[in-house]
Coordinates of C-alpha atoms in Angstrom, one line a residue:
M567 CA 0.0 0.0 0.0
K568 CA 1.3 3.4 -0.9
S569 CA 1.1 4.9 2.6
L570 CA -0.6 4.1 5.9
A571 CA -1.7 6.0 8.9
C572 CA 0.0 4.4 11.8
F573 CA -2.1 1.9 13.7
L574 CA -1.3 2.8 17.3
L575 CA -0.4 -0.4 19.1
G576 CA 2.4 0.7 21.3
A577 CA 0.2 1.6 24.2
L578 CA -1.1 -2.0 24.6
S579 CA 0.4 -4.0 27.5
L580 CA 2.5 -7.1 26.8
T581 CA 0.1 -10.0 27.4
G582 CA 0.7 -13.7 27.4
A583 CA 4.0 -15.5 27.3
A584 CA 6.4 -14.0 24.8
L585 CA 8.8 -16.3 23.1
S586 CA 12.2 -16.0 24.8
A587 CA 14.4 -17.5 22.0
P588 CA 14.6 -17.2 18.3
L589 CA 12.7 -19.9 16.3
Q590 CA 16.0 -21.0 14.8
A591 CA 16.4 -22.9 18.1
A592 CA 13.5 -25.2 17.2
A593 CA 14.1 -28.4 15.2
A594 CA 14.5 -27.6 11.6
A595 CA 11.6 -28.6 9.3
D596 CA 12.4 -30.7 6.2
P597 CA 13.2 -28.1 3.6
S598 CA 11.4 -30.1 1.0
S599 CA 8.2 -29.3 2.9
F600 CA 8.7 -25.5 2.5
P601 CA 6.5 -23.6 0.0
S602 CA 8.1 -23.7 -3.5
V603 CA 7.6 -22.9 -7.1
D604 CA 6.0 -25.7 -9.2
G605 CA 5.9 -24.6 -12.8
L606 CA 3.7 -21.5 -12.9
R607 CA 2.1 -22.3 -9.6
F608 CA 3.1 -22.6 -5.9
K609 CA 3.4 -25.9 -4.0
I610 CA 2.1 -25.4 -0.5
D611 CA 1.9 -28.4 1.9
G612 CA 2.4 -30.8 -0.9
Q613 CA -0.4 -29.3 -3.1
T614 CA 0.1 -27.4 -6.3
K615 CA -2.8 -25.0 -6.9
Y616 CA -3.9 -21.4 -7.0
A617 CA -3.5 -19.7 -3.6
A618 CA -5.6 -17.0 -2.0
G619 CA -4.4 -14.7 0.9
T620 CA -4.3 -11.3 2.3
N621 CA -2.1 -8.6 3.9
S622 CA -1.8 -7.5 7.6
Y623 CA 0.9 -4.8 8.3
W624 CA -0.3 -4.5 11.9
I625 CA -0.3 -8.1 13.2
S626 CA 3.5 -8.0 13.7
F627 CA 3.1 -5.2 16.2
L628 CA 0.3 -6.6 18.4
T629 CA 1.3 -7.1 22.0
N630 CA -1.6 -9.4 23.0
N631 CA -0.9 -13.0 22.0
A632 CA -4.6 -13.8 22.1
D633 CA -5.3 -11.2 19.4
V634 CA -2.6 -12.8 17.2
D635 CA -4.2 -16.2 17.7
L636 CA -7.7 -14.9 17.0
V637 CA -6.6 -13.4 13.7
M638 CA -4.7 -16.6 12.7
D639 CA -7.7 -18.7 13.6
H640 CA -9.9 -16.6 11.4
L641 CA -7.5 -16.7 8.5
A642 CA -7.2 -20.5 8.7
Q643 CA -10.9 -21.0 9.0
S644 CA -11.5 -18.8 6.0
G645 CA -9.3 -21.0 3.8
L646 CA -6.6 -18.3 3.1
K647 CA -3.1 -19.7 2.8
I648 CA -0.8 -16.8 2.6
L649 CA -0.4 -13.8 4.9
R650 CA 2.0 -10.9 4.0
V651 CA 3.3 -9.1 7.1
W652 CA 5.7 -6.3 7.9
G653 CA 9.0 -7.8 9.2
F654 CA 10.3 -4.3 9.9
N655 CA 9.6 -1.5 12.4
D656 CA 12.4 1.1 12.1
V657 CA 12.9 4.0 14.5
T658 CA 15.4 6.8 14.8
Q659 CA 14.6 7.5 18.5
R660 CA 14.1 4.6 20.9
P661 CA 10.5 4.7 22.1
A662 CA 9.6 4.6 25.8
G663 CA 7.8 1.9 27.6
S664 CA 6.4 -1.2 25.8
T665 CA 6.0 0.4 22.3
V666 CA 7.0 -2.1 19.7
W667 CA 10.1 -1.4 17.6
Y668 CA 12.4 -3.7 15.8
Q669 CA 15.4 -1.6 14.7
Y670 CA 17.0 1.6 16.0
L671 CA 18.9 3.4 13.2
S672 CA 21.8 5.7 14.0
A673 CA 25.0 6.6 12.3
S674 CA 26.7 6.3 15.7
G675 CA 25.5 2.8 16.2
S676 CA 22.3 1.0 15.3
Q677 CA 20.5 -1.7 17.4
I678 CA 18.3 -4.6 16.5
N679 CA 15.7 -5.1 19.2
T680 CA 15.4 -8.8 20.1
G681 CA 13.5 -8.1 23.3
A682 CA 9.9 -8.6 24.3
N683 CA 8.8 -5.4 22.5
G684 CA 11.0 -6.2 19.5
L685 CA 11.5 -9.3 17.3
Q686 CA 9.8 -11.5 20.0
R687 CA 6.5 -10.1 18.7
L688 CA 7.3 -11.3 15.3
D689 CA 8.4 -14.7 16.9
Y690 CA 4.9 -15.1 18.1
V691 CA 3.3 -14.3 14.7
V692 CA 5.6 -16.9 13.1
A693 CA 4.9 -19.6 15.7
A694 CA 1.1 -18.9 15.5
A695 CA 1.2 -19.2 11.7
E696 CA 3.2 -22.5 12.0
R697 CA 0.5 -24.0 14.3
R698 CA -2.2 -23.2 11.8
G699 CA -0.5 -23.9 8.4
V700 CA -0.6 -20.2 7.4
K701 CA 2.3 -19.1 5.2
L702 CA 4.0 -15.7 5.7
I703 CA 5.6 -13.3 3.2
V704 CA 8.0 -11.4 5.5
N705 CA 9.0 -8.0 4.2
F706 CA 12.3 -6.3 5.3
V707 CA 11.9 -2.5 4.6
N708 CA 9.3 0.0 3.5
N709 CA 9.7 2.4 0.5
W710 CA 7.4 4.7 2.5
G711 CA 7.9 6.3 5.8
D712 CA 5.3 4.2 7.7
Y713 CA 7.2 2.2 10.4
G714 CA 10.5 3.9 9.5
G715 CA 11.3 2.5 6.1
M716 CA 13.9 4.0 3.7
P717 CA 13.2 7.5 5.0
A718 CA 14.4 6.4 8.5
Y719 CA 17.6 5.1 7.0
V720 CA 18.1 8.4 5.1
A721 CA 17.5 10.3 8.4
A722 CA 20.2 8.2 10.1
F723 CA 22.8 7.7 7.4
G724 CA 22.2 10.7 5.1
G725 CA 21.7 10.9 1.3
S726 CA 18.4 10.7 -0.4
K727 CA 15.7 8.1 -0.8
E728 CA 16.7 7.6 -4.4
G729 CA 20.3 7.1 -3.2
W730 CA 19.3 4.5 -0.6
Y731 CA 20.0 1.6 -2.9
T732 CA 23.6 2.6 -3.3
N733 CA 24.2 4.2 0.2
A734 CA 26.9 2.0 1.6
R735 CA 26.2 2.7 5.3
A736 CA 22.4 2.2 4.8
Q737 CA 22.9 -1.0 2.9
D738 CA 25.3 -2.4 5.5
Q739 CA 22.7 -1.9 8.2
Y740 CA 19.9 -3.2 6.0
R741 CA 21.9 -6.4 5.4
K742 CA 22.6 -6.8 9.1
Y743 CA 18.9 -6.6 9.8
V744 CA 18.0 -9.0 7.0
A745 CA 20.5 -11.5 8.3
A746 CA 19.1 -11.2 11.8
V747 CA 15.5 -11.9 10.6
V748 CA 16.4 -14.6 8.2
G749 CA 18.6 -16.3 10.7
R750 CA 15.7 -16.3 13.2
Y751 CA 13.2 -18.1 11.0
R752 CA 15.2 -19.9 8.3
N753 CA 14.1 -23.2 9.7
S754 CA 10.4 -22.3 9.9
S755 CA 7.7 -24.0 7.8
A756 CA 5.6 -20.8 8.2
V757 CA 7.8 -18.7 5.9
F758 CA 6.4 -18.6 2.3
A759 CA 9.0 -16.1 1.1
W760 CA 11.4 -13.3 2.0
E761 CA 10.6 -10.0 0.4
L762 CA 13.3 -7.4 -0.2
A763 CA 11.1 -4.2 0.2
N764 CA 7.5 -3.0 0.1
E765 CA 6.9 -1.2 -3.2
P766 CA 10.5 -0.2 -4.0
R767 CA 10.8 2.8 -6.2
C768 CA 13.6 5.0 -7.4
K769 CA 11.9 7.9 -9.2
G770 CA 13.8 9.2 -12.2
C771 CA 16.5 6.6 -11.8
S772 CA 17.7 4.1 -14.4
S773 CA 16.0 0.7 -13.9
D774 CA 19.5 -0.6 -13.5
V775 CA 19.7 0.8 -9.9
I776 CA 16.9 -1.4 -8.5
Y777 CA 17.8 -4.3 -10.8
K778 CA 21.4 -4.4 -9.4
W779 CA 20.3 -3.9 -5.8
A780 CA 17.7 -6.7 -6.1
S781 CA 20.2 -9.0 -7.8
D782 CA 22.8 -8.5 -5.1
V783 CA 20.4 -8.7 -2.1
S784 CA 18.5 -11.7 -3.3
K785 CA 21.7 -13.5 -3.9
H786 CA 22.8 -12.6 -0.4
I787 CA 19.6 -13.9 1.1
K788 CA 19.9 -17.2 -0.8
S789 CA 23.4 -17.6 0.7
L790 CA 21.8 -17.3 4.2
D791 CA 18.8 -19.4 3.4
P792 CA 18.8 -21.5 0.2
N793 CA 15.5 -23.2 1.0
H794 CA 12.9 -20.4 1.1
M795 CA 11.7 -18.4 -1.8
V796 CA 12.7 -14.7 -2.3
T797 CA 10.8 -12.0 -4.1
L798 CA 11.2 -8.3 -4.8
G799 CA 7.9 -6.7 -3.5
D800 CA 7.5 -4.1 -6.3
E801 CA 4.2 -2.8 -7.7
G802 CA 4.8 -4.3 -11.1
F803 CA 5.5 -1.1 -13.0
G804 CA 7.2 -1.3 -16.3
L805 CA 5.9 -3.9 -18.8
P806 CA 4.5 -4.0 -22.3
G807 CA 0.7 -3.6 -22.3
G808 CA -1.3 -6.2 -24.2
D809 CA -3.4 -3.4 -25.7
G810 CA -0.4 -1.1 -26.3
S811 CA -1.2 0.8 -23.1
T812 CA 1.3 3.6 -22.3
S813 CA -0.4 4.7 -19.0
Y814 CA 1.7 5.6 -16.0
P815 CA 1.8 2.1 -14.4
Y816 CA 3.2 0.5 -17.6
G817 CA 6.1 2.9 -17.7
T818 CA 9.5 2.9 -15.9
S819 CA 9.4 6.4 -14.5
E820 CA 9.6 5.0 -11.0
G821 CA 12.9 3.1 -11.8
V822 CA 11.2 -0.3 -11.9
D823 CA 11.2 -2.6 -14.9
F824 CA 9.0 -5.6 -14.1
V825 CA 10.1 -7.7 -17.1
K826 CA 13.8 -7.0 -16.5
N827 CA 13.6 -7.9 -12.8
L828 CA 11.9 -11.2 -13.6
G829 CA 15.1 -12.2 -15.1
I830 CA 17.0 -12.1 -11.8
K831 CA 17.8 -15.8 -11.1
T832 CA 17.7 -15.4 -7.3
L833 CA 14.1 -14.0 -7.4
D834 CA 11.7 -17.0 -7.4
F835 CA 8.6 -15.3 -8.5
G836 CA 7.2 -11.9 -9.5
V837 CA 4.7 -9.8 -7.6
F838 CA 2.5 -6.9 -8.6
H839 CA 0.1 -4.5 -6.9
M840 CA -2.9 -2.4 -8.1
Y841 CA -4.6 0.7 -6.8
P842 CA -6.4 2.4 -9.7
K843 CA -7.4 5.5 -7.8
S844 CA -3.9 6.2 -6.6
W845 CA -2.5 5.6 -10.1
G846 CA -5.1 7.8 -11.9
V847 CA -6.7 5.0 -13.9
S848 CA -10.2 3.5 -13.9
N849 CA -11.3 0.4 -12.0
S850 CA -11.8 -1.3 -15.4
F851 CA -8.0 -1.1 -15.8
G852 CA -7.7 -4.1 -13.5
P853 CA -8.3 -7.2 -15.5
G854 CA -5.9 -6.1 -18.3
W855 CA -3.2 -5.3 -15.7
V856 CA -3.6 -8.8 -14.3
R857 CA -3.4 -10.5 -17.7
D858 CA -0.4 -8.5 -18.9
H859 CA 1.6 -9.6 -15.8
G860 CA 0.5 -13.2 -16.2
A861 CA 1.8 -13.1 -19.8
A862 CA 5.1 -11.6 -18.7
C863 CA 5.5 -14.2 -16.0
K864 CA 4.5 -17.1 -18.3
K865 CA 7.2 -15.9 -20.8
A866 CA 9.8 -15.8 -18.0
G867 CA 8.8 -19.2 -16.8
K868 CA 8.0 -17.9 -13.3
P869 CA 4.7 -17.5 -11.4
C870 CA 3.3 -14.1 -10.5
L871 CA 1.5 -13.2 -7.3
F872 CA -1.1 -10.5 -7.4
E873 CA 0.2 -9.3 -4.0
E874 CA -1.8 -6.2 -3.2
Y875 CA -5.0 -4.7 -4.5
G876 CA -7.8 -2.6 -3.1
T877 CA -10.5 0.0 -3.6
E878 CA -12.1 2.3 -1.1
S879 CA -15.7 1.6 -1.9
D880 CA -18.1 -1.0 -3.5
H881 CA -15.5 -3.6 -2.8
C882 CA -17.3 -6.7 -4.1
N883 CA -18.4 -5.3 -7.4
V884 CA -15.1 -3.6 -8.1
E885 CA -12.7 -6.3 -6.9
K886 CA -14.5 -9.4 -7.9
P887 CA -13.6 -9.0 -11.6
W888 CA -10.0 -8.5 -10.6
Q889 CA -10.0 -11.8 -8.6
Q890 CA -11.7 -13.6 -11.5
A891 CA -9.1 -12.3 -14.0
S892 CA -6.3 -13.5 -11.6
L893 CA -7.8 -16.9 -11.1
T894 CA -8.2 -17.5 -14.8
T895 CA -4.9 -16.0 -16.1
E896 CA -2.1 -18.4 -16.8
G897 CA 1.1 -17.2 -15.1
V898 CA -0.8 -15.8 -12.0
A899 CA -0.5 -18.2 -9.2
G900 CA -2.4 -16.4 -6.4
D901 CA -3.8 -13.1 -5.0
L902 CA -3.6 -11.3 -1.7
F903 CA -6.2 -8.5 -1.1
W904 CA -5.3 -5.4 0.9
Q905 CA -6.1 -5.7 3.8
W906 CA -7.5 -8.1 6.4
G907 CA -9.7 -6.5 9.1
D908 CA -10.8 -8.0 12.4
I909 CA -12.1 -7.1 15.9
L910 CA -9.4 -7.4 18.5
S911 CA -9.5 -7.0 22.3
T912 CA -8.8 -3.3 21.7
G913 CA -11.6 -3.0 19.0
Q914 CA -11.6 -2.8 15.3
T915 CA -8.3 -2.9 13.4
H916 CA -7.3 0.0 11.2
N917 CA -9.7 0.8 8.4
D918 CA -8.0 2.5 5.5
G919 CA -11.0 2.2 3.3
N920 CA -9.6 -0.9 1.5
T921 CA -10.1 -3.1 4.6
I922 CA -12.2 -6.3 4.3
Y923 CA -13.5 -7.3 7.8
Y924 CA -13.9 -10.9 8.9
G925 CA -17.5 -11.9 8.8
S926 CA -18.7 -9.0 6.7
A927 CA -20.7 -9.1 3.4
D928 CA -17.5 -8.1 1.6
A929 CA -15.6 -11.0 3.2
K930 CA -18.3 -13.4 2.0
C931 CA -17.8 -12.1 -1.6
L932 CA -14.1 -11.7 -1.7
V933 CA -13.0 -14.4 0.7
T934 CA -15.6 -17.1 1.2
D935 CA -16.9 -17.2 -2.4
H936 CA -13.4 -16.7 -3.8
V937 CA -12.0 -19.6 -1.9
K938 CA -14.9 -21.8 -2.9
A939 CA -14.3 -20.9 -6.6
I940 CA -10.6 -21.9 -6.2
N941 CA -11.5 -25.2 -4.6
S942 CA -14.3 -26.1 -7.0

């Protein structure tokens, strides 16, 4: 999602037993059981088929274990297989009290927080997902300023957001953080894939900048964990339109070349997002965008994941055709709507207008009916 208002969770008290040790201490699962690419589909728990899922940026920052369990139960009961989460929470000032943060960034010395208000919160999410067979896409950094992201690195290490990809000090700390997270969960059956960044952009840059960065970082992650999949996390900008479209999303003005990036050997699959309103196109743009990405992925011999999509109103009528296009397009292996909504002990989760709440009429249309169509 382009940008999010912060969901204020830091004031919640730490409830329930936090995990006291990284999950790497647990017995390693058989790597052959981890999610993998199978042709133009994904194999999950031994089954190769189209997969449905959703996004939750906020679940990684919940401090009540019962709330995490409730959400995971609802996801599993709904038949959703993949949940994409924020594996980052960067700060440039250490918060007081029990506020959740994962990484403090400073030119004079950064710190990765492995405490009860740090990566132990992500530990619980991973463990809860393992118990229910939910698979997680874990993202390492945000292009946007929500929960720190690249702007926090720039504040700590200087330069510009466009220069983040080649800023040696920023990249050194980013790799340290990636290594800490990957090392923590490299043995987990809950990890679907590692994701380099949420919606990486380099406005006005040559597409070589992100291409080289993604090549180098994905290779590095594979050296740390050769058994889990890796993906970029981009919006899918920069590809030939099937109808000759030259609209903004098809261009490379944001420094992203989808087709070129598909050629990176250490990226296992492509992803793409879609927010017509934010991009200045109509909702009818959706099915063609989906099909064009499917065609590019088919040509590259890799599956695509329709990783984020949303609209702020009339969810069922607008988004159902997008789901149908995704389900019927060769080369597209699954879709994850933005975003999951639920009722926690503290009340309703963040509603950004795109949210689909568990048990709602929109959820029946876009979750229950969609999963039924997949399984029919």
